[in-house]
Coordinates of C-alpha atoms and ligand atoms in Angstrom, one line a residue:
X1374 CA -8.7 29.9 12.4
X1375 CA -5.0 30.3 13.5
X1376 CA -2.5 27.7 11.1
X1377 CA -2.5 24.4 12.6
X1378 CA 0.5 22.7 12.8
X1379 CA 0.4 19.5 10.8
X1380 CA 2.8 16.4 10.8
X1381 CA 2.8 13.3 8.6
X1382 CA 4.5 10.4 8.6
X1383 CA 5.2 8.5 6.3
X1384 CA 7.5 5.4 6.0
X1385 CA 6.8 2.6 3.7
X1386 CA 5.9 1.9 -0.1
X1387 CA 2.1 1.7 0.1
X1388 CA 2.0 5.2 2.5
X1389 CA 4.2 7.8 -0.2
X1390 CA 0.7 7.3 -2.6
X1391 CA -1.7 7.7 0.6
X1392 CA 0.2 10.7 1.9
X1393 CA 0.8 12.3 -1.4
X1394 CA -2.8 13.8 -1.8
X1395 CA -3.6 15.0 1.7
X1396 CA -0.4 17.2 1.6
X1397 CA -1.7 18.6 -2.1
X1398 CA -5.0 19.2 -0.5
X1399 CA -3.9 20.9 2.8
X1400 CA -1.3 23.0 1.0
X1401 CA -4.2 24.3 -1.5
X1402 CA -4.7 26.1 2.5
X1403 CA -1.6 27.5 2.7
X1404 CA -3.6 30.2 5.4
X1405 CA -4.3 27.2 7.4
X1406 CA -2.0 24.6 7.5
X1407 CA 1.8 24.4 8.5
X1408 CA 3.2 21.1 7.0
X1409 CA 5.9 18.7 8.0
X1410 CA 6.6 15.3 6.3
X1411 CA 8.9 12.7 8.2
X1412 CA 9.9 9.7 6.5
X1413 CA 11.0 7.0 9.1
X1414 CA 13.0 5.4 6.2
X1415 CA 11.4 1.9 7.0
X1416 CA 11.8 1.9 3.1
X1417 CA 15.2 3.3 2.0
X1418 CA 15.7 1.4 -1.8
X1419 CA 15.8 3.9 -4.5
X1420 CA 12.6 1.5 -6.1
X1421 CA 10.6 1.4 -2.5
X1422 CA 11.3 5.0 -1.2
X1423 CA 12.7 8.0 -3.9
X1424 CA 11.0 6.9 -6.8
X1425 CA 7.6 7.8 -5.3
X1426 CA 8.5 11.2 -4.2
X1427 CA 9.8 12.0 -7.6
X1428 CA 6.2 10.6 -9.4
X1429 CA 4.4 11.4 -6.8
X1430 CA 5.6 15.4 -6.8
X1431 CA 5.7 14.5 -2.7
X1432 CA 8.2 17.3 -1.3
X1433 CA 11.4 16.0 0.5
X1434 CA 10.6 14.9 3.5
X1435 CA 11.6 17.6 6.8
X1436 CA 13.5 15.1 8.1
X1437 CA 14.2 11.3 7.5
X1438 CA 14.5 8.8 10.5
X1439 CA 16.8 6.1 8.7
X1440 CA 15.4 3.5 10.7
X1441 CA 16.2 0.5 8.0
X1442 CA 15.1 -2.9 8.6
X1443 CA 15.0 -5.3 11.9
X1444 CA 13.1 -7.0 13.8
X1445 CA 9.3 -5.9 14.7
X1446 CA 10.5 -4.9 18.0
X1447 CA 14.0 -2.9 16.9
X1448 CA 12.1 -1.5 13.9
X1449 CA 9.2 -0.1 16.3
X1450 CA 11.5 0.7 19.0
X1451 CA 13.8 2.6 17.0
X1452 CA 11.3 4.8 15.0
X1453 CA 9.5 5.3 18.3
X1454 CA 13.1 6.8 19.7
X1455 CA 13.7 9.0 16.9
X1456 CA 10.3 10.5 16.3
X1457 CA 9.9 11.4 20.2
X1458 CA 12.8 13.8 19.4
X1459 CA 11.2 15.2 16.3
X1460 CA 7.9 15.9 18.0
X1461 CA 9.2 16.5 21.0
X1462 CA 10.8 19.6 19.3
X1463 CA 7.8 20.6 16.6
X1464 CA 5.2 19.8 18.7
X1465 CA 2.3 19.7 16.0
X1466 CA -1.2 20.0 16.9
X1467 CA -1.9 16.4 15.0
X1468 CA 0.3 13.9 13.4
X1469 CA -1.1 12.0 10.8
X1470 CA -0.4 8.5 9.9
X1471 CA -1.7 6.6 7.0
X1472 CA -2.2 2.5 6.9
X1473 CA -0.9 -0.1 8.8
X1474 CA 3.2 -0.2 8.9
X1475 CA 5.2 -0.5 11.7
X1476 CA 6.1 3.1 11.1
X1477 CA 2.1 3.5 11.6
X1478 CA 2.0 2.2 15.0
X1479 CA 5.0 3.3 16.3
X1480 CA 4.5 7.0 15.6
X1481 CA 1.0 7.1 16.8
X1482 CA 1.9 5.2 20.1
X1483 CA 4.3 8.0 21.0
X1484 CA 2.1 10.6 20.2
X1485 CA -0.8 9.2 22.4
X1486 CA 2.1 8.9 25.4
X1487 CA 3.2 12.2 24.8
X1488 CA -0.5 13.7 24.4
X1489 CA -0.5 14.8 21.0
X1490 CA -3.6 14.3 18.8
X1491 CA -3.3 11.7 16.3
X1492 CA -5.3 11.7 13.0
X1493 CA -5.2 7.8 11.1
X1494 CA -6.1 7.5 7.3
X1495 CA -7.4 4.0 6.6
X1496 CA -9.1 3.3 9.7
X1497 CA -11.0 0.8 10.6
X1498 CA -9.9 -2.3 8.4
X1499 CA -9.9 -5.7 9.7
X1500 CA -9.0 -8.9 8.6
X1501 CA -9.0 -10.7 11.9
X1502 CA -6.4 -12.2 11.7
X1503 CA -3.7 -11.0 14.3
X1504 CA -1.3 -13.6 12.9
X1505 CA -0.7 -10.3 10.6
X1506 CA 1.6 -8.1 11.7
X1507 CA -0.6 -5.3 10.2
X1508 CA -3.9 -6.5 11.9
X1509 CA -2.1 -5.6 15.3
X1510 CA -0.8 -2.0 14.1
X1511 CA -4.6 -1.4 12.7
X1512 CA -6.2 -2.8 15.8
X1513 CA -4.0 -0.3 17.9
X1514 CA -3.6 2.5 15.9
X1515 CA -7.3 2.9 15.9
X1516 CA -7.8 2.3 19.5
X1517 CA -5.1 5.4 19.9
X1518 CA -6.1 8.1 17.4
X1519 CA -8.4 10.7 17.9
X1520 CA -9.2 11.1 14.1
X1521 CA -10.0 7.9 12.1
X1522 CA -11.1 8.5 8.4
X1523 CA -12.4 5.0 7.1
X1524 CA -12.2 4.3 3.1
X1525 CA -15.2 1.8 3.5
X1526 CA -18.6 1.7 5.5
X1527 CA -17.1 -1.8 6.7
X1528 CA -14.6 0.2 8.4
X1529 CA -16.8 2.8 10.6
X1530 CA -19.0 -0.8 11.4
X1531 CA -15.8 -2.3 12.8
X1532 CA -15.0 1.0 14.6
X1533 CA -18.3 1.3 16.0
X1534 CA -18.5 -2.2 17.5
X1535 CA -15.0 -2.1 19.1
X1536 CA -16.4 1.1 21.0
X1537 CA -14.9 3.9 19.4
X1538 CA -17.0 7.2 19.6
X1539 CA -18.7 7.8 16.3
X1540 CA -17.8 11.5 16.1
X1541 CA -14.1 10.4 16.0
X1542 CA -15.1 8.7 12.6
X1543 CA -15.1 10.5 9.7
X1544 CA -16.1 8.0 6.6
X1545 CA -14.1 9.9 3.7
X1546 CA -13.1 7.2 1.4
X1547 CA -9.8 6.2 -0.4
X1548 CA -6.9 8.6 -0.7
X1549 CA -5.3 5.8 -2.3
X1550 CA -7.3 5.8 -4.9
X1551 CA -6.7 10.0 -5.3
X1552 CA -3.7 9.1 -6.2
X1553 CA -4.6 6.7 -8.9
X1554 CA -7.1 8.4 -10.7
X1555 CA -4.9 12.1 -10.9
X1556 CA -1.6 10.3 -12.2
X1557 CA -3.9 7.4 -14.2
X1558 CA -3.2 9.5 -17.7
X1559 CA 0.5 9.3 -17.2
X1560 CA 0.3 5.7 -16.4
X1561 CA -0.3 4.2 -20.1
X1562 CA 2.8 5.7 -21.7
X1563 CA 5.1 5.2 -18.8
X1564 CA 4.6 1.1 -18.8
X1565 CA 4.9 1.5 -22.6
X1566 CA 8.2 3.1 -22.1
X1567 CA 9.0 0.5 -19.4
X1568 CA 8.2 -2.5 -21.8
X1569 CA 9.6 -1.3 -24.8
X1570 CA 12.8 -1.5 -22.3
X1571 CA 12.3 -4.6 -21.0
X1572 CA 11.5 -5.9 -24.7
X1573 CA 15.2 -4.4 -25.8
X1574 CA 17.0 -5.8 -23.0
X1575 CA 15.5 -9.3 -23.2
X1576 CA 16.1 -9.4 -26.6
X1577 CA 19.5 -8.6 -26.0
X1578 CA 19.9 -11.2 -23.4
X1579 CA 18.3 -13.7 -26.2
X1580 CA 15.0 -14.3 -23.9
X1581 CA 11.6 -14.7 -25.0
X1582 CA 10.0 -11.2 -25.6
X1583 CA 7.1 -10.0 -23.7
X1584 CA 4.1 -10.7 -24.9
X1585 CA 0.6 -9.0 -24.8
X1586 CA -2.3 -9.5 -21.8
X1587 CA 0.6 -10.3 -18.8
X1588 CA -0.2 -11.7 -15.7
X1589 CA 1.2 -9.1 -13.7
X1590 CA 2.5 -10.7 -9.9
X1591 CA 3.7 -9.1 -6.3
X1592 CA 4.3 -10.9 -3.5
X1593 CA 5.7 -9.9 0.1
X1594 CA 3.3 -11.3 2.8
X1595 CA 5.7 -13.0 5.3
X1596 CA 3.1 -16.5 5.5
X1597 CA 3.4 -16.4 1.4
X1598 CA 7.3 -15.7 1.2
X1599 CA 8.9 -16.1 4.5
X1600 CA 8.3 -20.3 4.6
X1601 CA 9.4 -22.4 1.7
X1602 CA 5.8 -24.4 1.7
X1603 CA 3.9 -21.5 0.7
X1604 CA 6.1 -19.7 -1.5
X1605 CA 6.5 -22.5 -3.3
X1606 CA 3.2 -23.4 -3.7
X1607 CA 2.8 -20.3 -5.7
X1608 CA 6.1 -20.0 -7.3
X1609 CA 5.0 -23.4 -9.2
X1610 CA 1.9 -21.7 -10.0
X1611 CA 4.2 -18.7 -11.7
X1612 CA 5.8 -22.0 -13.5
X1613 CA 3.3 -23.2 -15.0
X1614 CA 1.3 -20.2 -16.2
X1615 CA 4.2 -19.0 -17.2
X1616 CA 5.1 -21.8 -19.7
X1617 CA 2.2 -20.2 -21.9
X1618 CA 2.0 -16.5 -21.3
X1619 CA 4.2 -13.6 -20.1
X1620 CA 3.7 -13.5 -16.2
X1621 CA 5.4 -10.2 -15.1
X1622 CA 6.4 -10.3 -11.0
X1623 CA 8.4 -7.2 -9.5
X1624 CA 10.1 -8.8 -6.3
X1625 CA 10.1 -6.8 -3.4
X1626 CA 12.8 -6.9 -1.5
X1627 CA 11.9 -9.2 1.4
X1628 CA 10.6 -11.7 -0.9
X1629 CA 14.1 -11.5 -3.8
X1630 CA 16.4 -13.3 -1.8
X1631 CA 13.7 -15.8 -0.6
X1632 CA 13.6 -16.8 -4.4
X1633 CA 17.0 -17.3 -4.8
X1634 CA 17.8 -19.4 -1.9
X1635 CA 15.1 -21.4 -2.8
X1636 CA 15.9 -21.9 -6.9
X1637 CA 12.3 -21.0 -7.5
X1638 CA 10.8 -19.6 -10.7
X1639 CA 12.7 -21.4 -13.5
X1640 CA 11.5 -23.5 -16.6
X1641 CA 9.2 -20.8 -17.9
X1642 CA 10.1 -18.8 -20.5
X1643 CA 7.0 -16.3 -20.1
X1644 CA 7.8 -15.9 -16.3
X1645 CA 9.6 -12.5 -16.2
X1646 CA 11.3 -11.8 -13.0
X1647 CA 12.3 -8.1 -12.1
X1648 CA 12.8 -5.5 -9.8
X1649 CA 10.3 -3.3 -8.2
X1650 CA 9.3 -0.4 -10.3
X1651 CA 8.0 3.0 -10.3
X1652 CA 3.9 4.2 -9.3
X1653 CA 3.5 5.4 -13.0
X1654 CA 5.1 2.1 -14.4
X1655 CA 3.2 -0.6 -12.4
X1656 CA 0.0 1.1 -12.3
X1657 CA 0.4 1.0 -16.3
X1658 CA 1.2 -2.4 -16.0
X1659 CA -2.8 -3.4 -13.7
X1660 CA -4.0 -1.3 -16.6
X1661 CA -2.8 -3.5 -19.5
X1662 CA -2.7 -6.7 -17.6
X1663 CA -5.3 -9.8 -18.1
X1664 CA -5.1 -10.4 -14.5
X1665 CA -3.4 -9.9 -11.3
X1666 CA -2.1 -11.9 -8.9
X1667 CA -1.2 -10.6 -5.5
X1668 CA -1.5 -10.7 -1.5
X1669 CA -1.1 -6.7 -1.5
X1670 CA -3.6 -4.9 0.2
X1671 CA -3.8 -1.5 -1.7
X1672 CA -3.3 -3.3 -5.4
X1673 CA -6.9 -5.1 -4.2
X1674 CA -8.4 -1.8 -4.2
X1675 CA -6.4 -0.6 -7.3
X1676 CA -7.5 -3.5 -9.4
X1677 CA -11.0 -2.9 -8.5
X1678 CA -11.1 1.0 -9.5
X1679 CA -9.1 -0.3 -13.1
X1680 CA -11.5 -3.3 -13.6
X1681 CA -8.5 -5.8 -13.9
X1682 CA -9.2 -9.2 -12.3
X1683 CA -7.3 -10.0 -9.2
X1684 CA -6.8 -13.0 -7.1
X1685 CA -5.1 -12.6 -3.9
X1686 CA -3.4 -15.4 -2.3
X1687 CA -4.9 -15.0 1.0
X1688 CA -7.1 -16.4 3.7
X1689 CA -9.1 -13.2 4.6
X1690 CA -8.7 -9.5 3.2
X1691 CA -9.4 -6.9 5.6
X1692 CA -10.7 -4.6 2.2
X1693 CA -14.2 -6.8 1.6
X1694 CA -15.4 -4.2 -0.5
X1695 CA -13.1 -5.3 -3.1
X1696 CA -14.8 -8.9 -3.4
X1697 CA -18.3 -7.6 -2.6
X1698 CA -18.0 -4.6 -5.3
X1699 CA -15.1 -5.1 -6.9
X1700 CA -12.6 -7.6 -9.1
X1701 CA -11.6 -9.4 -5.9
X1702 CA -11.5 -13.3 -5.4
X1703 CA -9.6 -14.8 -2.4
X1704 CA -7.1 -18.1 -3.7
X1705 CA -5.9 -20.9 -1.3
X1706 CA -2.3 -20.5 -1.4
X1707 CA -2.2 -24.0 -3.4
X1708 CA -0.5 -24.4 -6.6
X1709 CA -3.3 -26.2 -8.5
X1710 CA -5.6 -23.8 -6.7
X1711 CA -4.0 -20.8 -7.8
X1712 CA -3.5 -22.1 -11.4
X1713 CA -6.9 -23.2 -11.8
X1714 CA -8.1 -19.8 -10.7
X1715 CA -5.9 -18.1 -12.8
X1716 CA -6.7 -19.8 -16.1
X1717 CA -10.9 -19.4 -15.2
X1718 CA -10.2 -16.1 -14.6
X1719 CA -8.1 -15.4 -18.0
X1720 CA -10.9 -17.3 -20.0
X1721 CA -13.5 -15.3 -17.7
X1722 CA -15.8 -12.5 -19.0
X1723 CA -13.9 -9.6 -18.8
X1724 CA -14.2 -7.9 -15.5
X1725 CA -16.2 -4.2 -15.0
X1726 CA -14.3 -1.5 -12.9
X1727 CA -16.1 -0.8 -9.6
X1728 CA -16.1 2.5 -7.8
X1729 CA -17.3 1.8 -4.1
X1730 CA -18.8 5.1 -3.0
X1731 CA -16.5 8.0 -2.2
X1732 CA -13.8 6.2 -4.5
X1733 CA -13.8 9.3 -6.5
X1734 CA -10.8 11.1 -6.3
X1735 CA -11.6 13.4 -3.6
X1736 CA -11.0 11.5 -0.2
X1737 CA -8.2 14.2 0.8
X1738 CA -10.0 17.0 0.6
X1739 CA -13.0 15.0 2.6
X1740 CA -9.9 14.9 4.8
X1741 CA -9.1 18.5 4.7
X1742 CA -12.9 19.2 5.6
X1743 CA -12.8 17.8 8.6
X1744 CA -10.0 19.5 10.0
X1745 CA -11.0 23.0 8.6
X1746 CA -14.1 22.4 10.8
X1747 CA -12.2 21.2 14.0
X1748 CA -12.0 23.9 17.1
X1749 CA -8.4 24.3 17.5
Ligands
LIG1024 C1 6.2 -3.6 5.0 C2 4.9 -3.6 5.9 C3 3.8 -4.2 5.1 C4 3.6 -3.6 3.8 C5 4.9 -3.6 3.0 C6 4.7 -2.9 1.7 C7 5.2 -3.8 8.3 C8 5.1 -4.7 9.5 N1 5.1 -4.4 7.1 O1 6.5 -5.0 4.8 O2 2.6 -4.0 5.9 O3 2.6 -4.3 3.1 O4 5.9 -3.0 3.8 O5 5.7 -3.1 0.8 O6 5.3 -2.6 8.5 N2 14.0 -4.4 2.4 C9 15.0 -3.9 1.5 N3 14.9 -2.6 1.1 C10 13.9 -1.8 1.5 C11 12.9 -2.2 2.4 C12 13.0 -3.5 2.8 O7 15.9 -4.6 1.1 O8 13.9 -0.6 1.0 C13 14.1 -5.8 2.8 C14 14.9 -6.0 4.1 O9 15.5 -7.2 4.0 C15 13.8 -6.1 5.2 C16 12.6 -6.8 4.4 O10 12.7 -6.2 3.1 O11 14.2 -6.9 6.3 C17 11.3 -6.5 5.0 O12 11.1 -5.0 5.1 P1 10.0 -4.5 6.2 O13 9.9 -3.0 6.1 O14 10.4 -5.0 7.6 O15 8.7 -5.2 5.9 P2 8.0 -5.4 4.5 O16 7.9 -6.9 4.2 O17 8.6 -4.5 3.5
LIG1025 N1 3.6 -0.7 -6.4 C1 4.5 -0.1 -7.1 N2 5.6 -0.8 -7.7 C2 5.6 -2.2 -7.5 C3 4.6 -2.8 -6.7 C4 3.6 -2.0 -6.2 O1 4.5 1.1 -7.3 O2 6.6 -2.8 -8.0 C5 2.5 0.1 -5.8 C6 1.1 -0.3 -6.0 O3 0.5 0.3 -7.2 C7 0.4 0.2 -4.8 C8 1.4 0.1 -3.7 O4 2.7 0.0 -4.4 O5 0.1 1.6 -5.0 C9 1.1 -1.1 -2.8 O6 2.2 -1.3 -2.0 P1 2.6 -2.7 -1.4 O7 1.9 -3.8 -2.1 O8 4.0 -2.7 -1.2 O9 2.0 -2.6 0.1 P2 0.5 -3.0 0.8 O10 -0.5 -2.3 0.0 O11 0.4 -4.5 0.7 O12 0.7 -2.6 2.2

């Protein structure tokens, strides 16, 4: 087989970890595939973009769009602009795209304009519910690509019904979840070294230290954060578990200044309020934590691989495996709802880690499979 030329994309927190494997796993055939890695720079923080290639051992990306922030429209419009150049020039045989970004659907939709073959890891999700800005980019990513490799049975079952041929679906399981379980042994002493920081500095400060079994929080879906209803809903939640036990929440960035404009999150000593931090430190922190509390989507399937209870503050989750297998349990976006949940779930058995099938560690080089068996 002659090399084929390979391009991935990535652009956003949750894709560095997704990427990250397939790379390792194409690059163990050197003979065969010629990598490229473009970053769009949707994320461009040091905490939402570097850190993860330095943890990660991702190479630097080829090139990096700089795209920034904007609107749906200027965001998609702009990395669309820049990666017609980029392909334009390279012209891979596939580009691959992972999730469900804006930097997922805007890639793939000039690839399928510009006939190159597209290849999307995490296909087939649905939550539908296109009042989610993802829902869209999966819907259409899917409808585009000419490779989808689904983490979940659910997802070939959704493929299959919206039509898609089933030799286009390759069920391969989670590369998110490669990622956990190789860096998992370097997770442990990396949120000790983080806590034993934030323990120093807060004593400093003269706040209350950290204690043990946190509630560990992230938040960034625009119907949680973006209106004051809901985020306050939740933020009272934070309050009032807080008053009793160390509830740790790394802000992202879209939801930081949302919280201050709002004065949310004060009169609890145990609610700890910080910035996002690195893979190795938070995926230490779901390890030692009683319970999560979340509207992520990849931290769903994280929690259920680590056996840590997690309640997402959702309507619908387009990952069902993680309630039907895993540590998953949908919460109203209510504060006595949430609070309620959260104390059952604290005083609750203590949850089993879950390993839907092909959640094993090996999904990229499923991944790599596949193409080593495609006809140029
Ligand atoms: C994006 C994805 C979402 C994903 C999330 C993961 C889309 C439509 N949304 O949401 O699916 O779950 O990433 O984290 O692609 N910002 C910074 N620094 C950064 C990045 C963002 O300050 O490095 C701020 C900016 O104010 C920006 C806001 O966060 O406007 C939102 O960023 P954006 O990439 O548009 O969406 P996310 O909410 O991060
Ligand atoms: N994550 C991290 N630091 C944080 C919060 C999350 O490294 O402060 C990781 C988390 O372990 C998971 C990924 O980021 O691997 C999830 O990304 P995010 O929640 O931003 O996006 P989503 O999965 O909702 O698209």
């Amino acid at each position: 087989m002659c090399a084929l030329k390979i391009l991935h994309v990535a652009g956003a927190r949750p894709n560095f970890m997704k990427v990250a494997p397939i790379i390792a796993a194409m690059a163990r055939h050197g003979d065969v595939f010629e990598q490229q890695l473009v970053h769009t720079g949707q994320h461009y923080d040091e905490n939402m973009s570097r850190v993860f290639f330095d943890q990660l051992g991702l190479p630097r990306p080829d090139q990096n769009l700089e795209v920034g922030s904007g609107s749906h429209a200027q965001q998609t419009g702009r990395i669309m602009e820049a990666f017609e150049k980029v392909v334009l020039e390279d012209r891979p045989d596939w580009v691959s795209v992972v999730g469900d970004v804006n930097s997922t659907l805007a890639c793939s939709l000039v690839c399928a304009k510009l006939g190159i073959r597209v290849a999307h890891v995490e296909a087939g999700l649905r939550s539908f519910d296109r009042t989610m800005p993802e829902e869209i980019n999966r819907m259409v990513t899917d409808r585009l690509a000419d490779l989808l490799f689904t983490p979940s049975p659910d997802g070939d079952e959704n493929l299959l019904r919206e039509g898609v041929s089933p030799d286009r679906i390759h069920f391969v399981g989670n590369v998110m979840i490669d990622s956990l379980l190789r860096l998992l042994p370097q997770a442990g002493p990396a949120a000790e070294a983080f806590l034993e920081r934030l323990a120093r500095e807060r004593e400093a400060a003269g706040d209350f230290p950290v204690g043990d079994d946190p509630v560990l929080v992230t938040l960034h879906r625009p119907a949680n954060v973006d209106e004051s209803g809901p985020l306050a809903e939740i933020m009272g939640s934070l309050v009032e578990l807080g008053r009793d036990r160390t509830v740790i929440f790394p802000v992202h960035p879209r939801t930081r200044g949302r919280i201050a404009a709002g004065g949310y999150g004060k009169g609890a000593d145990g609610l700890v309020l910080i910035e996002p931090v690195g893979y190795l430190e938070f995926v230490g922190l779901m390890q030692k934590a009683a319970l999560v509390l979340t509207d992520s989507g990849g931290i769903q399937e994280e929690t259920t691989v680590l056996g840590v209870p997690c309640l997402t503050v959702r309507p619908n989750t387009e990952r069902p495996i993680t309630i039907t297998e895993g540590t998953n349990q949908l919460v109203q976006c209510r504060q006595q709802v949430i609070t309620d949940a959260a104390l059952a779930a604290l005083k609750g058995p203590p949850s089993k880690a879950a390993r839907p099938e092909k959640w094993d560690g090996h999904a990229a080089e499923r991944i790599v499979e596949v193409f080593l068996g495609l006809e140029k």
